[in-house]
Amino acid sequence: VSMNGAAARLEQLDSVSDNLANAQTPGFKSSRPAFEAFLAKADPDQTPKVYTAAVATQVDLSPGSRTHTGNPLDVVPSGRSFIGVQTANGIALTRNGSLAVSSDGTLTAAGLPVVDRQGRVVMAPPNTTVRVDTAGGVFANNVRVGEVGLFEVNGPVDRIGPSLIAPHDQKTISLSDDQLQIGQLEMGNASPLEATIQMVSSQRNFETSLQALQTYKRMDERASEVGRAR
């Protein structure tokens, strides 16, 4: 029982440490482990033991704080929309609106190609000045060359990177009509103060579980000594 409690708290510590380290990462979404207690009883006359385990990790999709940068390629989707990017497994989503243009003219976000509302990669001619408007339109030297696809997710997701999430099923992604806020970035939604408090609490609970384990170990050793012939 003590070992299961320590293992669960250790997993919580890993999650909280990750949240704290990425509190200022643009578009970062914090994770929160979910715990469950299992009852085990060898026979009907025994008192059941309660075993605790971390059974799942939930991604918190709430928005983070915003910072003004003045960069015309820094954007924040309004509402709960996400920017669509292309991966090997389909469309992934990000709130990291620090857009950039690669050497071949590909518009990228979170290091991946940005897609439009039809799922096509957004490209701009090389050696042009690229900007984005509030409606998501992408312009190269004031000529419209594409649009930033904004999407909503209506199902469970997995975090596949510090600022990147992927839906369990691509069918849960739907188009969004939200707009973009220009010259801003959304930072991580993990509060450094809250994460620090959680870390201290988790570490104390972890140490308590280990102390209980050591106590039972010493009791076993004393019981062995009492029954030993002298």
PDB file of N, CA and C in Angstrom, residues 42-88:
ATOM      1  N   ALA A  42      -7.882 -10.693   0.011  1.00  0.00           N
ATOM      2  CA  ALA A  42      -7.524 -12.081  -0.302  1.00  0.00           C
ATOM      3  C   ALA A  42      -8.665 -13.044   0.019  1.00  0.00           C
ATOM      4  N   ASP A  43      -9.372 -12.817   1.130  1.00  0.00           N
ATOM      5  CA  ASP A  43     -10.511 -13.664   1.470  1.00  0.00           C
ATOM      6  C   ASP A  43     -11.570 -12.813   2.164  1.00  0.00           C
ATOM      7  N   PRO A  44     -12.807 -13.314   2.281  1.00  0.00           N
ATOM      8  CA  PRO A  44     -13.908 -12.496   2.826  1.00  0.00           C
ATOM      9  C   PRO A  44     -13.694 -12.018   4.253  1.00  0.00           C
ATOM     10  N   ASP A  45     -12.864 -12.708   5.020  1.00  0.00           N
ATOM     11  CA  ASP A  45     -12.669 -12.328   6.420  1.00  0.00           C
ATOM     12  C   ASP A  45     -11.589 -11.275   6.606  1.00  0.00           C
ATOM     13  N   GLN A  46     -10.844 -10.960   5.555  1.00  0.00           N
ATOM     14  CA  GLN A  46      -9.764  -9.991   5.669  1.00  0.00           C
ATOM     15  C   GLN A  46     -10.266  -8.574   5.458  1.00  0.00           C
ATOM     16  N   THR A  47      -9.621  -7.632   6.122  1.00  0.00           N
ATOM     17  CA  THR A  47      -9.904  -6.216   5.872  1.00  0.00           C
ATOM     18  C   THR A  47      -9.295  -5.824   4.530  1.00  0.00           C
ATOM     19  N   PRO A  48     -10.066  -5.216   3.638  1.00  0.00           N
ATOM     20  CA  PRO A  48      -9.517  -4.873   2.322  1.00  0.00           C
ATOM     21  C   PRO A  48      -8.426  -3.826   2.430  1.00  0.00           C
ATOM     22  N   LYS A  49      -7.417  -3.942   1.569  1.00  0.00           N
ATOM     23  CA  LYS A  49      -6.337  -2.961   1.482  1.00  0.00           C
ATOM     24  C   LYS A  49      -6.645  -2.025   0.315  1.00  0.00           C
ATOM     25  N   VAL A  50      -6.313  -0.765   0.469  1.00  0.00           N
ATOM     26  CA  VAL A  50      -6.584   0.226  -0.566  1.00  0.00           C
ATOM     27  C   VAL A  50      -5.283   0.548  -1.296  1.00  0.00           C
ATOM     28  N   TYR A  51      -5.249   0.250  -2.581  1.00  0.00           N
ATOM     29  CA  TYR A  51      -4.083   0.533  -3.412  1.00  0.00           C
ATOM     30  C   TYR A  51      -4.393   1.726  -4.305  1.00  0.00           C
ATOM     31  N   THR A  52      -3.511   2.726  -4.284  1.00  0.00           N
ATOM     32  CA  THR A  52      -3.711   3.941  -5.078  1.00  0.00           C
ATOM     33  C   THR A  52      -2.799   3.907  -6.296  1.00  0.00           C
ATOM     34  N   ALA A  53      -3.331   4.369  -7.432  1.00  0.00           N
ATOM     35  CA  ALA A  53      -2.527   4.407  -8.646  1.00  0.00           C
ATOM     36  C   ALA A  53      -2.954   5.592  -9.501  1.00  0.00           C
ATOM     37  N   ALA A  54      -1.999   6.153 -10.257  1.00  0.00           N
ATOM     38  CA  ALA A  54      -2.311   7.183 -11.251  1.00  0.00           C
ATOM     39  C   ALA A  54      -2.740   6.459 -12.521  1.00  0.00           C
ATOM     40  N   VAL A  55      -3.996   6.634 -12.888  1.00  0.00           N
ATOM     41  CA  VAL A  55      -4.564   5.835 -13.979  1.00  0.00           C
ATOM     42  C   VAL A  55      -4.676   6.606 -15.283  1.00  0.00           C
ATOM     43  N   ALA A  56      -4.587   7.922 -15.254  1.00  0.00           N
ATOM     44  CA  ALA A  56      -4.733   8.703 -16.483  1.00  0.00           C
ATOM     45  C   ALA A  56      -4.151  10.092 -16.263  1.00  0.00           C
ATOM     46  N   THR A  57      -3.907  10.783 -17.360  1.00  0.00           N
ATOM     47  CA  THR A  57      -3.425  12.157 -17.305  1.00  0.00           C
ATOM     48  C   THR A  57      -4.323  13.026 -18.169  1.00  0.00           C
ATOM     49  N   GLN A  58      -4.893  14.047 -17.559  1.00  0.00           N
ATOM     50  CA  GLN A  58      -5.784  14.952 -18.275  1.00  0.00           C
ATOM     51  C   GLN A  58      -5.020  16.196 -18.702  1.00  0.00           C
ATOM     52  N   VAL A  59      -5.272  16.638 -19.944  1.00  0.00           N
ATOM     53  CA  VAL A  59      -4.654  17.860 -20.451  1.00  0.00           C
ATOM     54  C   VAL A  59      -5.606  19.018 -20.216  1.00  0.00           C
ATOM     55  N   ASP A  60      -5.123  20.044 -19.537  1.00  0.00           N
ATOM     56  CA  ASP A  60      -5.925  21.229 -19.241  1.00  0.00           C
ATOM     57  C   ASP A  60      -5.874  22.164 -20.448  1.00  0.00           C
ATOM     58  N   LEU A  61      -7.007  22.350 -21.132  1.00  0.00           N
ATOM     59  CA  LEU A  61      -7.056  23.151 -22.352  1.00  0.00           C
ATOM     60  C   LEU A  61      -7.445  24.607 -22.092  1.00  0.00           C
ATOM     61  N   SER A  62      -7.524  25.013 -20.861  1.00  0.00           N
ATOM     62  CA  SER A  62      -7.884  26.399 -20.566  1.00  0.00           C
ATOM     63  C   SER A  62      -6.802  27.350 -21.076  1.00  0.00           C
ATOM     64  N   PRO A  63      -7.187  28.585 -21.456  1.00  0.00           N
ATOM     65  CA  PRO A  63      -6.191  29.528 -21.999  1.00  0.00           C
ATOM     66  C   PRO A  63      -5.212  30.003 -20.943  1.00  0.00           C
ATOM     67  N   GLY A  64      -4.027  30.384 -21.395  1.00  0.00           N
ATOM     68  CA  GLY A  64      -3.016  30.929 -20.499  1.00  0.00           C
ATOM     69  C   GLY A  64      -2.991  32.446 -20.575  1.00  0.00           C
ATOM     70  N   SER A  65      -2.074  33.044 -19.859  1.00  0.00           N
ATOM     71  CA  SER A  65      -1.932  34.504 -19.882  1.00  0.00           C
ATOM     72  C   SER A  65      -1.347  34.950 -21.225  1.00  0.00           C
ATOM     73  N   ARG A  66      -1.585  36.216 -21.562  1.00  0.00           N
ATOM     74  CA  ARG A  66      -1.103  36.750 -22.834  1.00  0.00           C
ATOM     75  C   ARG A  66      -0.026  37.799 -22.599  1.00  0.00           C
ATOM     76  N   THR A  67       0.886  37.879 -23.568  1.00  0.00           N
ATOM     77  CA  THR A  67       1.914  38.906 -23.527  1.00  0.00           C
ATOM     78  C   THR A  67       1.963  39.606 -24.871  1.00  0.00           C
ATOM     79  N   HIS A  68       2.091  40.925 -24.859  1.00  0.00           N
ATOM     80  CA  HIS A  68       2.146  41.712 -26.091  1.00  0.00           C
ATOM     81  C   HIS A  68       3.596  41.745 -26.597  1.00  0.00           C
ATOM     82  N   THR A  69       3.772  41.381 -27.862  1.00  0.00           N
ATOM     83  CA  THR A  69       5.111  41.357 -28.462  1.00  0.00           C
ATOM     84  C   THR A  69       5.266  42.398 -29.564  1.00  0.00           C
ATOM     85  N   GLY A  70       4.172  42.770 -30.231  1.00  0.00           N
ATOM     86  CA  GLY A  70       4.251  43.703 -31.349  1.00  0.00           C
ATOM     87  C   GLY A  70       4.722  43.062 -32.637  1.00  0.00           C
ATOM     88  N   ASN A  71       5.060  41.774 -32.601  1.00  0.00           N
ATOM     89  CA  ASN A  71       5.516  41.068 -33.808  1.00  0.00           C
ATOM     90  C   ASN A  71       4.302  40.722 -34.670  1.00  0.00           C
ATOM     91  N   PRO A  72       4.271  41.118 -35.949  1.00  0.00           N
ATOM     92  CA  PRO A  72       3.100  40.843 -36.792  1.00  0.00           C
ATOM     93  C   PRO A  72       2.867  39.363 -37.060  1.00  0.00           C
ATOM     94  N   LEU A  73       3.845  38.522 -36.753  1.00  0.00           N
ATOM     95  CA  LEU A  73       3.674  37.077 -36.947  1.00  0.00           C
ATOM     96  C   LEU A  73       3.405  36.349 -35.633  1.00  0.00           C
ATOM     97  N   ASP A  74       3.196  37.105 -34.561  1.00  0.00           N
ATOM     98  CA  ASP A  74       2.776  36.503 -33.299  1.00  0.00           C
ATOM     99  C   ASP A  74       1.267  36.662 -33.189  1.00  0.00           C
ATOM    100  N   VAL A  75       0.554  35.534 -33.048  1.00  0.00           N
ATOM    101  CA  VAL A  75      -0.905  35.577 -33.038  1.00  0.00           C
ATOM    102  C   VAL A  75      -1.442  34.712 -31.900  1.00  0.00           C
ATOM    103  N   VAL A  76      -2.667  35.036 -31.474  1.00  0.00           N
ATOM    104  CA  VAL A  76      -3.384  34.250 -30.466  1.00  0.00           C
ATOM    105  C   VAL A  76      -4.786  33.991 -30.994  1.00  0.00           C
ATOM    106  N   PRO A  77      -5.191  32.730 -31.166  1.00  0.00           N
ATOM    107  CA  PRO A  77      -6.570  32.447 -31.577  1.00  0.00           C
ATOM    108  C   PRO A  77      -7.536  32.869 -30.477  1.00  0.00           C
ATOM    109  N   SER A  78      -8.648  33.491 -30.869  1.00  0.00           N
ATOM    110  CA  SER A  78      -9.649  33.873 -29.881  1.00  0.00           C
ATOM    111  C   SER A  78     -10.453  32.643 -29.462  1.00  0.00           C
ATOM    112  N   GLY A  79     -11.184  32.784 -28.357  1.00  0.00           N
ATOM    113  CA  GLY A  79     -11.992  31.664 -27.879  1.00  0.00           C
ATOM    114  C   GLY A  79     -11.130  30.474 -27.486  1.00  0.00           C
ATOM    115  N   ARG A  80     -11.626  29.279 -27.796  1.00  0.00           N
ATOM    116  CA  ARG A  80     -10.914  28.035 -27.474  1.00  0.00           C
ATOM    117  C   ARG A  80     -10.397  27.357 -28.744  1.00  0.00           C
ATOM    118  N   SER A  81     -10.133  28.161 -29.767  1.00  0.00           N
ATOM    119  CA  SER A  81      -9.645  27.621 -31.035  1.00  0.00           C
ATOM    120  C   SER A  81      -8.152  27.326 -30.972  1.00  0.00           C
ATOM    121  N   PHE A  82      -7.723  26.487 -31.899  1.00  0.00           N
ATOM    122  CA  PHE A  82      -6.321  26.111 -32.014  1.00  0.00           C
ATOM    123  C   PHE A  82      -5.873  26.273 -33.467  1.00  0.00           C
ATOM    124  N   ILE A  83      -4.598  26.527 -33.652  1.00  0.00           N
ATOM    125  CA  ILE A  83      -4.002  26.561 -34.988  1.00  0.00           C
ATOM    126  C   ILE A  83      -3.706  25.133 -35.417  1.00  0.00           C
ATOM    127  N   GLY A  84      -4.106  24.793 -36.635  1.00  0.00           N
ATOM    128  CA  GLY A  84      -3.864  23.449 -37.150  1.00  0.00           C
ATOM    129  C   GLY A  84      -2.489  23.332 -37.775  1.00  0.00           C
ATOM    130  N   VAL A  85      -1.768  22.272 -37.450  1.00  0.00           N
ATOM    131  CA  VAL A  85      -0.455  22.002 -38.044  1.00  0.00           C
ATOM    132  C   VAL A  85      -0.422  20.560 -38.545  1.00  0.00           C
ATOM    133  N   GLN A  86       0.442  20.327 -39.509  1.00  0.00           N
ATOM    134  CA  GLN A  86       0.520  19.007 -40.137  1.00  0.00           C
ATOM    135  C   GLN A  86       1.558  18.135 -39.440  1.00  0.00           C
ATOM    136  N   THR A  87       1.173  16.895 -39.130  1.00  0.00           N
ATOM    137  CA  THR A  87       2.102  15.895 -38.603  1.00  0.00           C
ATOM    138  C   THR A  87       1.981  14.628 -39.447  1.00  0.00           C
ATOM    139  N   ALA A  88       2.833  13.659 -39.172  1.00  0.00           N
ATOM    140  CA  ALA A  88       2.788  12.402 -39.914  1.00  0.00           C
ATOM    141  C   ALA A  88       1.499  11.635 -39.653  1.00  0.00           C
TER     142      ALA A  88
END
